[in-house]
mmCIF file of C-alpha atoms in Angstrom:
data_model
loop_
_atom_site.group_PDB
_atom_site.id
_atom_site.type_symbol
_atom_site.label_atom_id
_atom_site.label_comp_id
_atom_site.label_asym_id
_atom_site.label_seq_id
_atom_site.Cartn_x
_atom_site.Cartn_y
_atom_site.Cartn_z
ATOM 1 C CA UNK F 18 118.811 116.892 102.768
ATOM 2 C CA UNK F 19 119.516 113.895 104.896
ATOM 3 C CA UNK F 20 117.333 111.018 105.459
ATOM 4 C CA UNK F 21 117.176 111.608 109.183
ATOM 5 C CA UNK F 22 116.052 114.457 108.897
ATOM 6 C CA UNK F 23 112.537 113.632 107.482
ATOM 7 C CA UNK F 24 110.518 113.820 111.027
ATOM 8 C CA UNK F 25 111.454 117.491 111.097
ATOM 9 C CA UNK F 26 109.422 117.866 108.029
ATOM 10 C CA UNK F 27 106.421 116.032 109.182
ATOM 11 C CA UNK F 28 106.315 117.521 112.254
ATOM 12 C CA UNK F 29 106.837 121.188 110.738
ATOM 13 C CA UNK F 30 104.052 120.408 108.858
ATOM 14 C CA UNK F 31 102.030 119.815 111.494
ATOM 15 C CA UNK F 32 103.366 122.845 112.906
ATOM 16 C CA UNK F 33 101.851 124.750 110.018
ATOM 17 C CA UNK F 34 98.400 122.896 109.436
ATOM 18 C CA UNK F 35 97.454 123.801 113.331
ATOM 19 C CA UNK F 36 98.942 127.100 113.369
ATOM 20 C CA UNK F 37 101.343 125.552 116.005
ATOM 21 C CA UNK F 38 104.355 128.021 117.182
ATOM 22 C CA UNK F 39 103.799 129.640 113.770
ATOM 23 C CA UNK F 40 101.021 130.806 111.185
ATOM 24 C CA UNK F 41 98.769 128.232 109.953
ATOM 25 C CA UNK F 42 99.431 127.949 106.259
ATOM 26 C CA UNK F 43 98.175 124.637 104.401
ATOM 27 C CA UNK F 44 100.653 125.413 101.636
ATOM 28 C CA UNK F 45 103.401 125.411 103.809
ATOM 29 C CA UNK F 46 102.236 122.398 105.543
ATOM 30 C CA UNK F 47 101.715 120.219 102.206
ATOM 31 C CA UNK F 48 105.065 121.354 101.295
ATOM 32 C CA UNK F 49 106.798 119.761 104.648
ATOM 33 C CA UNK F 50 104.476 116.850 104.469
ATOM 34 C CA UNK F 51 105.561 116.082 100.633
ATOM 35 C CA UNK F 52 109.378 116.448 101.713
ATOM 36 C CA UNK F 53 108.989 114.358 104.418
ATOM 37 C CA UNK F 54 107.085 111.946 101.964
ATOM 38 C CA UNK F 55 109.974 111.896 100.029
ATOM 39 C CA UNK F 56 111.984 110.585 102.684
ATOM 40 C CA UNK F 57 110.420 107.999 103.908
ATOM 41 C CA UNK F 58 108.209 109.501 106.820
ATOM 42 C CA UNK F 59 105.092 107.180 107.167
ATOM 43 C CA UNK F 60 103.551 109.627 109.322
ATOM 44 C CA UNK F 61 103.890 112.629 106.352
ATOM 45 C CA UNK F 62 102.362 109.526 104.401
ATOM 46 C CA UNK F 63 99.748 109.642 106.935
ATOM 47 C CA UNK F 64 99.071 113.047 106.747
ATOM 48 C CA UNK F 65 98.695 113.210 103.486
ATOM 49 C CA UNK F 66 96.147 111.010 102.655
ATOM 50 C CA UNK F 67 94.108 112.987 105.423
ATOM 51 C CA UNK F 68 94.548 116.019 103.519
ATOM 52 C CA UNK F 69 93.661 114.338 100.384
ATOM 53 C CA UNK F 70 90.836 112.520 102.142
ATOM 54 C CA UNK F 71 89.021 115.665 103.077
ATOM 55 C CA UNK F 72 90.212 118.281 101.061
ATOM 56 C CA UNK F 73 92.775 120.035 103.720
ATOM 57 C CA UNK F 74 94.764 122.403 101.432
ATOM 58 C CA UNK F 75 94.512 120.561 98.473
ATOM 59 C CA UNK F 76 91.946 119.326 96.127
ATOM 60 C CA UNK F 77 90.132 116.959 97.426
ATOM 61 C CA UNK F 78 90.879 113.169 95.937
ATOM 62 C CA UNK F 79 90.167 109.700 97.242
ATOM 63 C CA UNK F 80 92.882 108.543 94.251
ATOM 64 C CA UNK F 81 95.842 110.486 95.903
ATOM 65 C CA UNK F 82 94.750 109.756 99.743
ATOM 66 C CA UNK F 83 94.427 106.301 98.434
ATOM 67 C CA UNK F 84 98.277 106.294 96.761
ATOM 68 C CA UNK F 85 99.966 107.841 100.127
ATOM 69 C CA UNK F 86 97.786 105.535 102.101
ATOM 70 C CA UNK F 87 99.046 102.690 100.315
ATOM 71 C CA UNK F 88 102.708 103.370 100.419
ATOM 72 C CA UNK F 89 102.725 104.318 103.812
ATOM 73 C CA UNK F 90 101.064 100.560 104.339
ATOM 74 C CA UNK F 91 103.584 99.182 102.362
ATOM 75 C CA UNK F 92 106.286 100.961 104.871
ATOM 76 C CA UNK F 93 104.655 99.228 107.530
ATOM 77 C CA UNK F 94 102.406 102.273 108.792
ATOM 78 C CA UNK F 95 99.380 100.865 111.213
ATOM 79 C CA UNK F 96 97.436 104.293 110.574
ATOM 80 C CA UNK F 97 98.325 103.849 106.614
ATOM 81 C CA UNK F 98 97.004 100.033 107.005
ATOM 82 C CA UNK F 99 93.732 100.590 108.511
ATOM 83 C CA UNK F 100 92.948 103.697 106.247
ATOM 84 C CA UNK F 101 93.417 101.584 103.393
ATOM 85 C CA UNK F 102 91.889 99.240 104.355
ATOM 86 C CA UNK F 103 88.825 101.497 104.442
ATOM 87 C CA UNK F 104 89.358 102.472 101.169
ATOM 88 C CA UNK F 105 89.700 99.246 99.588
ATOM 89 C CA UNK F 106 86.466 97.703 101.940
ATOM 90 C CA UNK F 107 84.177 100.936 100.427
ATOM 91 C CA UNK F 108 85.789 101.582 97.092
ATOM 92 C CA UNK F 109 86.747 105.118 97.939
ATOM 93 C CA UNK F 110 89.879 106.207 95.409
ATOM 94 C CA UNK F 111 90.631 101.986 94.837
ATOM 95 C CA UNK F 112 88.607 99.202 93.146
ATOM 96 C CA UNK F 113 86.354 97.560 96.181
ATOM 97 C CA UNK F 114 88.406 94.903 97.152
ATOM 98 C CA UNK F 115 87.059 92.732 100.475
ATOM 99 C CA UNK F 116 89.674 90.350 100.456
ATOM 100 C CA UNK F 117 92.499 93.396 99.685
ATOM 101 C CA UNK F 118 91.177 94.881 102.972
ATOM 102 C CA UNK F 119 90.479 92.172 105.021
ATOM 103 C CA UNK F 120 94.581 92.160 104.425
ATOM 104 C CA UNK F 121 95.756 95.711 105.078
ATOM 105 C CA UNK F 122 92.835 95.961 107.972
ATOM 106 C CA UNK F 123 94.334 92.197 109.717
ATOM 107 C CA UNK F 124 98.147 93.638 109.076
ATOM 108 C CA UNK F 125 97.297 97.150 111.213
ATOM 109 C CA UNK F 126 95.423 95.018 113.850
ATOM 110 C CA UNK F 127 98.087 92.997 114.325
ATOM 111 C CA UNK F 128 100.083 95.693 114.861
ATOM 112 C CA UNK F 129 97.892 97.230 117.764
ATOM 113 C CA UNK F 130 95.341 99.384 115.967
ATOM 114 C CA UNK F 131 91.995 99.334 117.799
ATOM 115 C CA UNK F 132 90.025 100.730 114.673
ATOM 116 C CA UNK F 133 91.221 98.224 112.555
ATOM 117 C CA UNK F 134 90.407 95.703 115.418
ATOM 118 C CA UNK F 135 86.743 96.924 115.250
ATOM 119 C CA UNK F 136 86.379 97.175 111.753
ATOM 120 C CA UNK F 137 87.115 93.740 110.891
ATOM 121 C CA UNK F 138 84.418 92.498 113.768
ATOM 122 C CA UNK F 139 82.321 94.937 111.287
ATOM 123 C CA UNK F 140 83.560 92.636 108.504
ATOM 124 C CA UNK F 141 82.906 89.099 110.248
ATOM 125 C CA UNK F 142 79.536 90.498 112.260
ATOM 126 C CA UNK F 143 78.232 91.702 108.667
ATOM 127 C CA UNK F 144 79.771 88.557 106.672
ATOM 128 C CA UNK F 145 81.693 91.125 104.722
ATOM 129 C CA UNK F 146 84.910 89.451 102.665
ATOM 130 C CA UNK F 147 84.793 86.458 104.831
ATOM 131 C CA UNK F 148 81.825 83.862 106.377
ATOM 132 C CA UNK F 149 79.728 85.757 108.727
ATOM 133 C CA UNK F 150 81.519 84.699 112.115
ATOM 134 C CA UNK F 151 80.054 85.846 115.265
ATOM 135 C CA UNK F 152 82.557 84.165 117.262
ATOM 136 C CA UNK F 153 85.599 85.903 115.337
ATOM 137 C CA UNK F 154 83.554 89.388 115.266
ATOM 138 C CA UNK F 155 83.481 89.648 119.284
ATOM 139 C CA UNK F 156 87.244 88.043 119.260
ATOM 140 C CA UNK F 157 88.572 91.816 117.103
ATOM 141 C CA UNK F 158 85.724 93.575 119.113
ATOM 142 C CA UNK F 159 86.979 92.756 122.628
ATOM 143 C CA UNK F 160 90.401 93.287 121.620
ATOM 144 C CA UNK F 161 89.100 96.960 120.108
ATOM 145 C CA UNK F 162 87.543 97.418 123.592
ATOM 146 C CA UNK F 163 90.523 96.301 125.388
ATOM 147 C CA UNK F 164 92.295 99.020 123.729
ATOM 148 C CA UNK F 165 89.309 101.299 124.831
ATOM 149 C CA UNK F 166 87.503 101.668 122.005
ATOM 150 C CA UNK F 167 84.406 103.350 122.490
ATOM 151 C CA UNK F 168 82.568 102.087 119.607
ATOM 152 C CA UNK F 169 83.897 98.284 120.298
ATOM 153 C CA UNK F 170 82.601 98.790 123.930
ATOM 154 C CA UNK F 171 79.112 100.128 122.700
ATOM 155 C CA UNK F 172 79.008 97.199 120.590
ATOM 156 C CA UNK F 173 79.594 94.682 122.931
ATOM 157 C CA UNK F 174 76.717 95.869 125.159
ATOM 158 C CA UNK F 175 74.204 94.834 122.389
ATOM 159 C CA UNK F 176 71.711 91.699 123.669
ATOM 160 C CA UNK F 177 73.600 90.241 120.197
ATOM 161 C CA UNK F 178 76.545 89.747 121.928
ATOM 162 C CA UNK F 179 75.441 89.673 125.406
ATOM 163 C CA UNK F 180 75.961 85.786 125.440
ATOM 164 C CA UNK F 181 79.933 86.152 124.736
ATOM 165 C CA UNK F 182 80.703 88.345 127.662
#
């Protein structure tokens, strides 16, 4: 199997986990997602730390959805940044680590993710990681709302922030 050829397994498996154009089979759609792991798809990185994360077709494990979050973070995945950053700001399948995902939440923001941009005005609105900074919390949540975020733009209507707008 060819390297370029790894999309066609994510998006097979994708194919299979919504019954898309075929029968929905989870097996089948692990499978893809695993080959298209093995080649280097970020979004089959993705998709399996969903599946991990909830339990789709496979036993449920914050440890695995943490492991394919984290290399598909390390490959530069937005969607793999911000979920890991999750993990690493609640503990779930990693060792709590603020400062670990203040990084992988600030490296999917920069890259144009509007629920990483929200969750780190969580972090600097709650003092989470980092000096409570309600200056630097309505900075990520404006840019979240820019993006149309719907929780960002909820947030910004609060009388707590009313003054920034």
């Amino acid at each position: 199997m060819e390297q370029k050829y790894f999309q066609a397994f994510t998006n097979m498996g994708y194919c299979y986990q919504y019954g898309e154009g075929v029968e929905e089979n989870m097996n089948a759609a692990i499978m893809m997602y695993r080959a298209g792991a093995q080649l280097g798809s970020t979004d089959a990185l993705y998709n399996l730390g969903i599946c991990y994360s909830y339990g789709y077709g496979v036993k449920q494990s914050d440890e695995e959805a943490a492991k394919y979050f984290l290399a598909g973070a390390n490959a530069g995945c937005d969607r793999c940044q911000f979920r890991i950053g999750v993990c690493y700001g609640c503990g779930d399948g990693v060792e709590e680590d603020a400062d670990k995902a203040i990084e992988y939440l600030t490296r999917s923001a920069k890259q144009g993710n509007d629920d990483a941009m929200y969750s780190l005005g969580e972090f600097y609105e709650n003092g989470i990681g980092v000096e409570e900074d309600l200056d630097e919390a309505v900075k990520y949540y404006k840019a979240a709302a820019g993006q149309g975020n719907a929780e960002a733009i909820k947030k910004l209507k609060k009388r707590k922030f009313k003054r920034y707008m």
